[in-house]
Short mmCIF file of C-alpha atoms in Angstrom, two decimals:
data_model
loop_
_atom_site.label_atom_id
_atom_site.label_comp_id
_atom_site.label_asym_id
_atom_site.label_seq_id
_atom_site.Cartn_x
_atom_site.Cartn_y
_atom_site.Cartn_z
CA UNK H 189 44.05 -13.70 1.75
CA UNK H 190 42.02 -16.98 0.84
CA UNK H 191 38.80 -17.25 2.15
CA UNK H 192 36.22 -20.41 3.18
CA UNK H 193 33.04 -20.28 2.15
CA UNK H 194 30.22 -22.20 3.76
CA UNK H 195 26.59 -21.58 2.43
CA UNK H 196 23.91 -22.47 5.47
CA UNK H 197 19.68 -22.75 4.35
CA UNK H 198 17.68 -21.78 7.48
CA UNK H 199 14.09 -22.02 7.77
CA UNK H 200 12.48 -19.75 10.71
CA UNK H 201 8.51 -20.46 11.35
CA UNK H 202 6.42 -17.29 11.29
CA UNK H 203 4.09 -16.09 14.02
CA UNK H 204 0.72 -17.12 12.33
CA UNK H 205 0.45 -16.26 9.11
CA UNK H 206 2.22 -13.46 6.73
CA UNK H 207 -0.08 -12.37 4.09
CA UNK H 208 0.12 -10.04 1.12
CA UNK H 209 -1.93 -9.86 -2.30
CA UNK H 210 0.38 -12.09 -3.82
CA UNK H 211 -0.14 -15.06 -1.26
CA UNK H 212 0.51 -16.47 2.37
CA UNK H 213 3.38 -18.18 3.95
CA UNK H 214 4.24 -20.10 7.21
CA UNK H 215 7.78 -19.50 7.33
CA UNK H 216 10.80 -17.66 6.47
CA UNK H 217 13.34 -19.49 4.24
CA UNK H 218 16.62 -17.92 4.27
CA UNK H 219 20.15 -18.02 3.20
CA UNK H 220 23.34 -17.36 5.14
CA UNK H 221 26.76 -17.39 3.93
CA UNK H 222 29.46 -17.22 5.88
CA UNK H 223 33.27 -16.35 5.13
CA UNK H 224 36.15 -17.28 6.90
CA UNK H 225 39.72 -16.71 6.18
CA UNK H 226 41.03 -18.72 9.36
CA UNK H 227 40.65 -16.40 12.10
CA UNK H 228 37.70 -14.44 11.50
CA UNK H 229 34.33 -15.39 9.95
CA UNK H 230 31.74 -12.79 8.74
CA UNK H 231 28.26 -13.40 8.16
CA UNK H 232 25.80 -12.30 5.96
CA UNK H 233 21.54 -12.81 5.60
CA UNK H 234 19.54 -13.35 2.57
CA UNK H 235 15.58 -14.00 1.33
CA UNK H 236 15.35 -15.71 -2.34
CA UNK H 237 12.21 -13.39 -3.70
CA UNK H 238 10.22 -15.56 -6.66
CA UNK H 239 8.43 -12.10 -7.19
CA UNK H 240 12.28 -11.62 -8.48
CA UNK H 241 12.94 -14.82 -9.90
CA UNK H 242 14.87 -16.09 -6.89
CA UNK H 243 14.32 -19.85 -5.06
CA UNK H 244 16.66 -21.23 -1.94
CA UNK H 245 17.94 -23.09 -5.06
CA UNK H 246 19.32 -20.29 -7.28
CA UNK H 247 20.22 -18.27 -4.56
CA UNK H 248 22.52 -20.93 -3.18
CA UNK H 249 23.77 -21.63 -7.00
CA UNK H 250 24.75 -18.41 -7.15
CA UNK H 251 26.76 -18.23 -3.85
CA UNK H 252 28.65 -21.47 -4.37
CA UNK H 253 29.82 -20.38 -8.13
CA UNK H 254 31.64 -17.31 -6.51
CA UNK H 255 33.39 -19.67 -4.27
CA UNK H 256 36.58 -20.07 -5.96
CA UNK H 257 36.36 -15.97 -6.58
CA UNK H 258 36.52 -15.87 -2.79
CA UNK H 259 39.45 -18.01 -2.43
CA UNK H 260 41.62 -15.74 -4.52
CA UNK H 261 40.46 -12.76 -2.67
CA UNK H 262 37.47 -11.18 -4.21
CA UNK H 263 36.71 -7.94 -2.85
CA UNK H 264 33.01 -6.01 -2.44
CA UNK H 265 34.14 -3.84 -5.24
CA UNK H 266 34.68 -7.02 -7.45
CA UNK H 267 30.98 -8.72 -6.67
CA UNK H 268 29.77 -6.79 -9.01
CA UNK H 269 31.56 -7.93 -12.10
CA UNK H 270 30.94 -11.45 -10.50
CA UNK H 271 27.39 -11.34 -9.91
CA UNK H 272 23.89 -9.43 -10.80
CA UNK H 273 22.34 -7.44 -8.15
CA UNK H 274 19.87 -9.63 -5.24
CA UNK H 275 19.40 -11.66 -2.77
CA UNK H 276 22.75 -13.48 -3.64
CA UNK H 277 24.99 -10.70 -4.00
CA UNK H 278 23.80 -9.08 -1.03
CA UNK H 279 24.59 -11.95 1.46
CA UNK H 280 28.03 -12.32 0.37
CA UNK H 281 28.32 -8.26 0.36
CA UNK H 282 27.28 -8.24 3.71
CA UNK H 283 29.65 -10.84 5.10
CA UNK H 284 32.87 -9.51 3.48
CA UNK H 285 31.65 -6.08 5.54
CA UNK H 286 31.20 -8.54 8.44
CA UNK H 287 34.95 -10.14 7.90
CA UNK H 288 36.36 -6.80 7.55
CA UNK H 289 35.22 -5.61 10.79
CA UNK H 290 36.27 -8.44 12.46
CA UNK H 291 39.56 -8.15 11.01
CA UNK H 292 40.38 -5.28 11.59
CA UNK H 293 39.02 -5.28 15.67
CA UNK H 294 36.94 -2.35 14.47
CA UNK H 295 32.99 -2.00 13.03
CA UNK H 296 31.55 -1.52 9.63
CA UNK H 297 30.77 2.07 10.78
CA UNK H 298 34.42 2.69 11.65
CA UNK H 299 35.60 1.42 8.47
CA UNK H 300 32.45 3.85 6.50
CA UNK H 301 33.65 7.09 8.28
CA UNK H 302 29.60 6.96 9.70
CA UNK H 303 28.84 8.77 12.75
CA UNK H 304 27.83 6.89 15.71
CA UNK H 305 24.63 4.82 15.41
CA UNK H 306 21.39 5.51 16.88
CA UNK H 307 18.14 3.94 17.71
CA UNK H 308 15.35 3.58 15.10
CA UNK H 309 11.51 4.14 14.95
CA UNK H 310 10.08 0.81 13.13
CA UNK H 311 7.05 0.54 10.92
CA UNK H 312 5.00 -2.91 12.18
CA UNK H 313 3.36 -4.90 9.83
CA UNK H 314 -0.16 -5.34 9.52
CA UNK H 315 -1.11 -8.53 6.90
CA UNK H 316 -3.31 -9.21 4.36
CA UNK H 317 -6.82 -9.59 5.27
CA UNK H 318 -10.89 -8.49 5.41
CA UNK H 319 -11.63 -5.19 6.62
CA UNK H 320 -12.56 -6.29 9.97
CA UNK H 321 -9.90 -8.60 10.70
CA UNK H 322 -6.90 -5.97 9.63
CA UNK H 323 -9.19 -3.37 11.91
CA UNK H 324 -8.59 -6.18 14.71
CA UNK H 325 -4.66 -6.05 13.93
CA UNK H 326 -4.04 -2.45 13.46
CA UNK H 327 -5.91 -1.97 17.16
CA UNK H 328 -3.65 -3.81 18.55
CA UNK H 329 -0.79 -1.87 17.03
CA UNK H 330 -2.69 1.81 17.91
CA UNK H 331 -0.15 2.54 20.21
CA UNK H 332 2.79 1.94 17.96
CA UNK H 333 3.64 5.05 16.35
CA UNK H 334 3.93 3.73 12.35
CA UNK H 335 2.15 1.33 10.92
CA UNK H 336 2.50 -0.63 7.51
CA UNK H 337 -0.89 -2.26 6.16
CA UNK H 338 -0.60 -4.73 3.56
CA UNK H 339 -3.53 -4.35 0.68
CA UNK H 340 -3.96 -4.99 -3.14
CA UNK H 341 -6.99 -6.54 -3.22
CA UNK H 342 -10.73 -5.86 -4.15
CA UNK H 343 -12.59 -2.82 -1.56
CA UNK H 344 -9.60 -1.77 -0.69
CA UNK H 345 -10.76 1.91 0.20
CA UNK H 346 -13.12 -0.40 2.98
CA UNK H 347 -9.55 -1.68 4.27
CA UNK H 348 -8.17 1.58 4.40
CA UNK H 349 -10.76 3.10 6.12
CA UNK H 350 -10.93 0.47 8.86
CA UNK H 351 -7.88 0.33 10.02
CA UNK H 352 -7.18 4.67 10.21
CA UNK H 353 -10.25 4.08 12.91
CA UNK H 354 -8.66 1.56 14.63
CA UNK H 355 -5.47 3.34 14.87
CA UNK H 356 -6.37 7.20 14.93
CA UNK H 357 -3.01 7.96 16.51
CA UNK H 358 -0.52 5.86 14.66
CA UNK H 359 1.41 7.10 11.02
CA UNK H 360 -0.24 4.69 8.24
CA UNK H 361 1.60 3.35 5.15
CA UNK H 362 0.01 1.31 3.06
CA UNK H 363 1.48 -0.99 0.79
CA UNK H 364 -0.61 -2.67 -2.40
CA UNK H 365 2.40 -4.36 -3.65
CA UNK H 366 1.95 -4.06 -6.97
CA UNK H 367 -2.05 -4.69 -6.96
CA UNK H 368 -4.04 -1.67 -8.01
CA UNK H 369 -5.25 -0.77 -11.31
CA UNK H 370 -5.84 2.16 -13.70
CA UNK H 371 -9.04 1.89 -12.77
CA UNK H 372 -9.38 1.81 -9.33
CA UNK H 373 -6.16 3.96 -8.13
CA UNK H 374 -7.52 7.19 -7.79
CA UNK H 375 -10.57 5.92 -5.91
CA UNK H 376 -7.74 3.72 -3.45
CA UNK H 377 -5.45 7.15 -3.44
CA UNK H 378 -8.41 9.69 -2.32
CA UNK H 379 -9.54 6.91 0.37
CA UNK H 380 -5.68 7.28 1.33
CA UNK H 381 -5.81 11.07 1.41
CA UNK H 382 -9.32 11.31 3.85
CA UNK H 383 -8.09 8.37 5.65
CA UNK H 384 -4.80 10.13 6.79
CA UNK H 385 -2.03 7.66 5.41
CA UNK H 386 1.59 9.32 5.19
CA UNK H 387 2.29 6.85 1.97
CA UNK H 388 1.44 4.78 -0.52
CA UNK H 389 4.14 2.03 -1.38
CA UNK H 390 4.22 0.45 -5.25
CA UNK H 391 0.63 0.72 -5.99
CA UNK H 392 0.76 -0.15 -9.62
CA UNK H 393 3.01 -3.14 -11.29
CA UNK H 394 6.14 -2.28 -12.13
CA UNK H 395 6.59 -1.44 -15.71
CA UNK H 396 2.88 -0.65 -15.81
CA UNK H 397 2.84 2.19 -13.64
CA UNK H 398 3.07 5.47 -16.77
CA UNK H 399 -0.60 6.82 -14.58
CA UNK H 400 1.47 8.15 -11.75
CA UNK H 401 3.04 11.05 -13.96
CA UNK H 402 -0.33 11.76 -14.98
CA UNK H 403 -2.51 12.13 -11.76
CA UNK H 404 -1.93 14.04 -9.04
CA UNK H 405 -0.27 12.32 -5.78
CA UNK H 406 -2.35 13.43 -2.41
CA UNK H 407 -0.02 11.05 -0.71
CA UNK H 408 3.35 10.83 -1.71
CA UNK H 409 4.19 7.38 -3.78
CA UNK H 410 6.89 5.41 -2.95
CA UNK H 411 8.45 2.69 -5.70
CA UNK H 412 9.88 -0.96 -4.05
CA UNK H 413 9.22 -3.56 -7.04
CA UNK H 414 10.03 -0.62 -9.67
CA UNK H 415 13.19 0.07 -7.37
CA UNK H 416 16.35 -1.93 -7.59
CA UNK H 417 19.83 -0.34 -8.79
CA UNK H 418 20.92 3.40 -8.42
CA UNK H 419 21.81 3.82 -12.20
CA UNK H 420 17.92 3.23 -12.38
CA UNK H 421 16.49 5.87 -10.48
CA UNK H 422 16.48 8.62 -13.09
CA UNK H 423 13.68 6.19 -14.82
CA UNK H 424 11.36 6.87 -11.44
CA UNK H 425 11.41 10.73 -11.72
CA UNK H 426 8.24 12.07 -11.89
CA UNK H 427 6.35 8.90 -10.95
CA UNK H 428 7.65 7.93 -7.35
CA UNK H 429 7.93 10.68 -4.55
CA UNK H 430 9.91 8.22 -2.64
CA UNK H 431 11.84 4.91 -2.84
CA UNK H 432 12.28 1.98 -0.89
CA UNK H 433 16.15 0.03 -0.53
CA UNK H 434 15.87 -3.10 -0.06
CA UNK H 435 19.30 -5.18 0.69
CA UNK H 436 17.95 -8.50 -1.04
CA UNK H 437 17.39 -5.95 -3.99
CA UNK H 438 19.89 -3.94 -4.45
CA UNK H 439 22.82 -6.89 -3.85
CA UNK H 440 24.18 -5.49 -0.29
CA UNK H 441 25.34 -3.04 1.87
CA UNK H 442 27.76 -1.72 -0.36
CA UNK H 443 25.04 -0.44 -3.00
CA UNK H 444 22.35 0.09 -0.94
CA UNK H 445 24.78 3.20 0.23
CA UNK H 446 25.61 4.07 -2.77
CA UNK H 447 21.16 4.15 -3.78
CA UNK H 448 21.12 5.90 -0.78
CA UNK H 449 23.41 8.90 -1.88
CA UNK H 450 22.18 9.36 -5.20
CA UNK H 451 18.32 8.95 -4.10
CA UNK H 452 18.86 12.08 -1.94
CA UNK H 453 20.51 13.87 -5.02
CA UNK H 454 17.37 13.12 -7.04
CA UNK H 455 15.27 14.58 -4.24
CA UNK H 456 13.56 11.35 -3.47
CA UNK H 457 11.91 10.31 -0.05
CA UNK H 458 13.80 7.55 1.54
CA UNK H 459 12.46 3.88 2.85
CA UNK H 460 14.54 1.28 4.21
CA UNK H 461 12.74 -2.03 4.48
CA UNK H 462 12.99 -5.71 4.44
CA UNK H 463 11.95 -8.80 3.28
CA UNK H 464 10.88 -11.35 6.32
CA UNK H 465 14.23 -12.35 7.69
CA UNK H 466 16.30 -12.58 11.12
CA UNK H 467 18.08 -9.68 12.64
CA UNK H 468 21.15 -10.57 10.88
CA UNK H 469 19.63 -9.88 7.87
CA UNK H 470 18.24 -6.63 8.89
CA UNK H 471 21.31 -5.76 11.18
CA UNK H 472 22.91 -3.85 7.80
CA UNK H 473 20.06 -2.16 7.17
CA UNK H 474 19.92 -0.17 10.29
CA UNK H 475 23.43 1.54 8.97
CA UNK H 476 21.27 2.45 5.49
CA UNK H 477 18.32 3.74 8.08
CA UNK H 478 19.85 5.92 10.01
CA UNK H 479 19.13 9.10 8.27
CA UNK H 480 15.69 7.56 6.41
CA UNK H 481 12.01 8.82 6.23
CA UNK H 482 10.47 5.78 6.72
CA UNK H 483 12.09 2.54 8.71
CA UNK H 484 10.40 -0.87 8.02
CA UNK H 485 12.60 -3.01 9.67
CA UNK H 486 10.37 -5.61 11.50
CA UNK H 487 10.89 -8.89 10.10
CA UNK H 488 12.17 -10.24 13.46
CA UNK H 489 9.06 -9.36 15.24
CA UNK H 490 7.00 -11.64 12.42
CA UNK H 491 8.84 -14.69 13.25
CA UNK H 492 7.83 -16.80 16.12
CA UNK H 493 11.49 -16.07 17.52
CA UNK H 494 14.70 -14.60 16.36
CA UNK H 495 18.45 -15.70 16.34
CA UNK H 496 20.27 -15.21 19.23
CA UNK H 497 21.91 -12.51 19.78
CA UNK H 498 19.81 -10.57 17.34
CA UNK H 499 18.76 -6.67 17.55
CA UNK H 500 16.73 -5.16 20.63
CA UNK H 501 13.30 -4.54 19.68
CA UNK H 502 11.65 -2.41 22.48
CA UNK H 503 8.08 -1.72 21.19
CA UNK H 504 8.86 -0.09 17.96
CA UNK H 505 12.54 1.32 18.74
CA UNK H 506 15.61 -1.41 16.98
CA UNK H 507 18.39 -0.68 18.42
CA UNK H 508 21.75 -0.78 16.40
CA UNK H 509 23.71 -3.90 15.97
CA UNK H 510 26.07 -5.39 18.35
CA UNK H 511 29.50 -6.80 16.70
CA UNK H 512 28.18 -10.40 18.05
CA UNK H 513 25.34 -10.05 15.68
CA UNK H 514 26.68 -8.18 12.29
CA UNK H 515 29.30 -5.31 11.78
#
């Protein structure tokens, strides 16, 4: 059956500022594609990375050359002789598991054989900052029962210790995105360790990051820039205690299942995060979440407001996708 293709750029202002080591930015800038074939559309979210290359541009490149692949009835199964894994990929993944479900008067979880969903336990996002301003954030989160702190910087171990006090109750992950060294890892892991935190996500740069099958882990590791494909996670073994899927990375729904699968055969830890999107992009996530260690699924609650309908947020519990959303 032919299919339409329409390719939509959306730009969603963020509440305040998001900050990581690698920079700051004002506002989300995201792709949607959305397939039609007459009677039923299906949607699907992306966010272009540049840590990966990606731009609004590219992305959107790579969208419209599949469109005459879409016409003639490419499948999910096809995308991936069509197009490389990302932020691409997985927007048009996600929408042909949108149009399917729509189709067929059913949901994606129908149509996957997947039990019935459940609610989800969040991780909320603490930015970039000085000690005593990320204190100031994380004490406003020390109810909320998992926290993600963004570091990568110099003192780092002061960071780390500042914002365990302010949050003595709440789970702690921290996430240096790529910006520790040899030198100063162990010192930033052992601050971890007395501090409490439950993980330590991408520490190192990817592809210089041999250390962590040398030292000792007193909080387990988790890989996100060194984690993309499946047929890649033998490379992590002995490095990474856990991984993190990503949609944007991996190219969709469709592979993120199939990480999923073969992360738990390897014996990995499992994250399910997010780049800073709406709740349609993270509304195929919660399906990869439901049975994972560690949810970070809060890029709605960054943005100053989210689509409408999107996914129920109450405090840190997401709630599954309704079909007028995604699925």
């Amino acid at each position: 059956m032919s299919i339409n293709l329409d390719i939509a750029v959306e730009r969603w202002p963020i509440a305040g500022t998001f900050t990581i080591s690698r920079g700051s930015k004002t506002e989300a800038a995201i792709v949607v594609c959305t397939l039609t074939d007459g009677a039923y559309s299906g949607r699907g979210e992306c966010v272009p990375y540049a840590r990966y290359g990606e731009s609004i541009e590219s992305v959107v490149a790579e969208i419209e050359a599949l469109r005459g692949a879409l016409k003639n009835g490419a499948t999910r199964d096809g995308l991936v002789t069509l197009i490389h894994a990302g932020a691409a990929r997985n927007a048009v993944d996600c929408a042909l598991w949108d149009l399917e479900a729509k189709r067929n008067h059913s949901s994606v979880t129908s149509i996957l054989d997947m039990p019935a969903l459940h609610d989800l336990t969040t991780a909320v996002t603490v930015s970039f900052g000085d000690a005593a301003t990320m204190a100031e954030a994380a004490r406003n989160f020390a109810d909320r029962p998992l926290i993600k702190v963004k570091v990568g910087g110099e003192n780092d171990a002061e960071r780390i210790r500042a914002v365990a006090e302010a949050a003595p109750s709440s789970r702690i992950i921290i996430d240096a995105n790529e910006g520790w060294t040899d030198a100063n890892i162990v010192e930033n892991m052992l601050a971890c360790a007395k501090a409490g935190i439950v993980l330590i996500e991408q520490p190192l740069p990817a592809g210089n990051d041999a250390i962590l099958a040398k030292i000792p882990h007193p909080v387990p590791i988790c890989a996100d820039e060194s984690a993309h494909g499946t047929d890649d996670l033998h490379t992590l073994l002995g490095r990474y205690d856990s991984i993190n899927i990503k949609l944007d990375k991996t190219g969709g729904l469709t592979e993120a299942l199939r990480m999923q699968k073969r992360a738990r055969e390897l014996g990995f830890g499992i994250m399910v995060g997010c780049m800073v999107g709406t709740s349609l992009a993270m509304a195929p996530a919660v399906l990869v979440a439901q049975d994972a260690d560690f949810v970070d699924l809060d890029g709605p609650l960054i943005l100053k407001e989210d689509r409408a309908p999107g996914l129920e947020f109450t405090g840190s519990r997401v709630s599954p996708p309704k079909p007028e959303l995604w699925g």
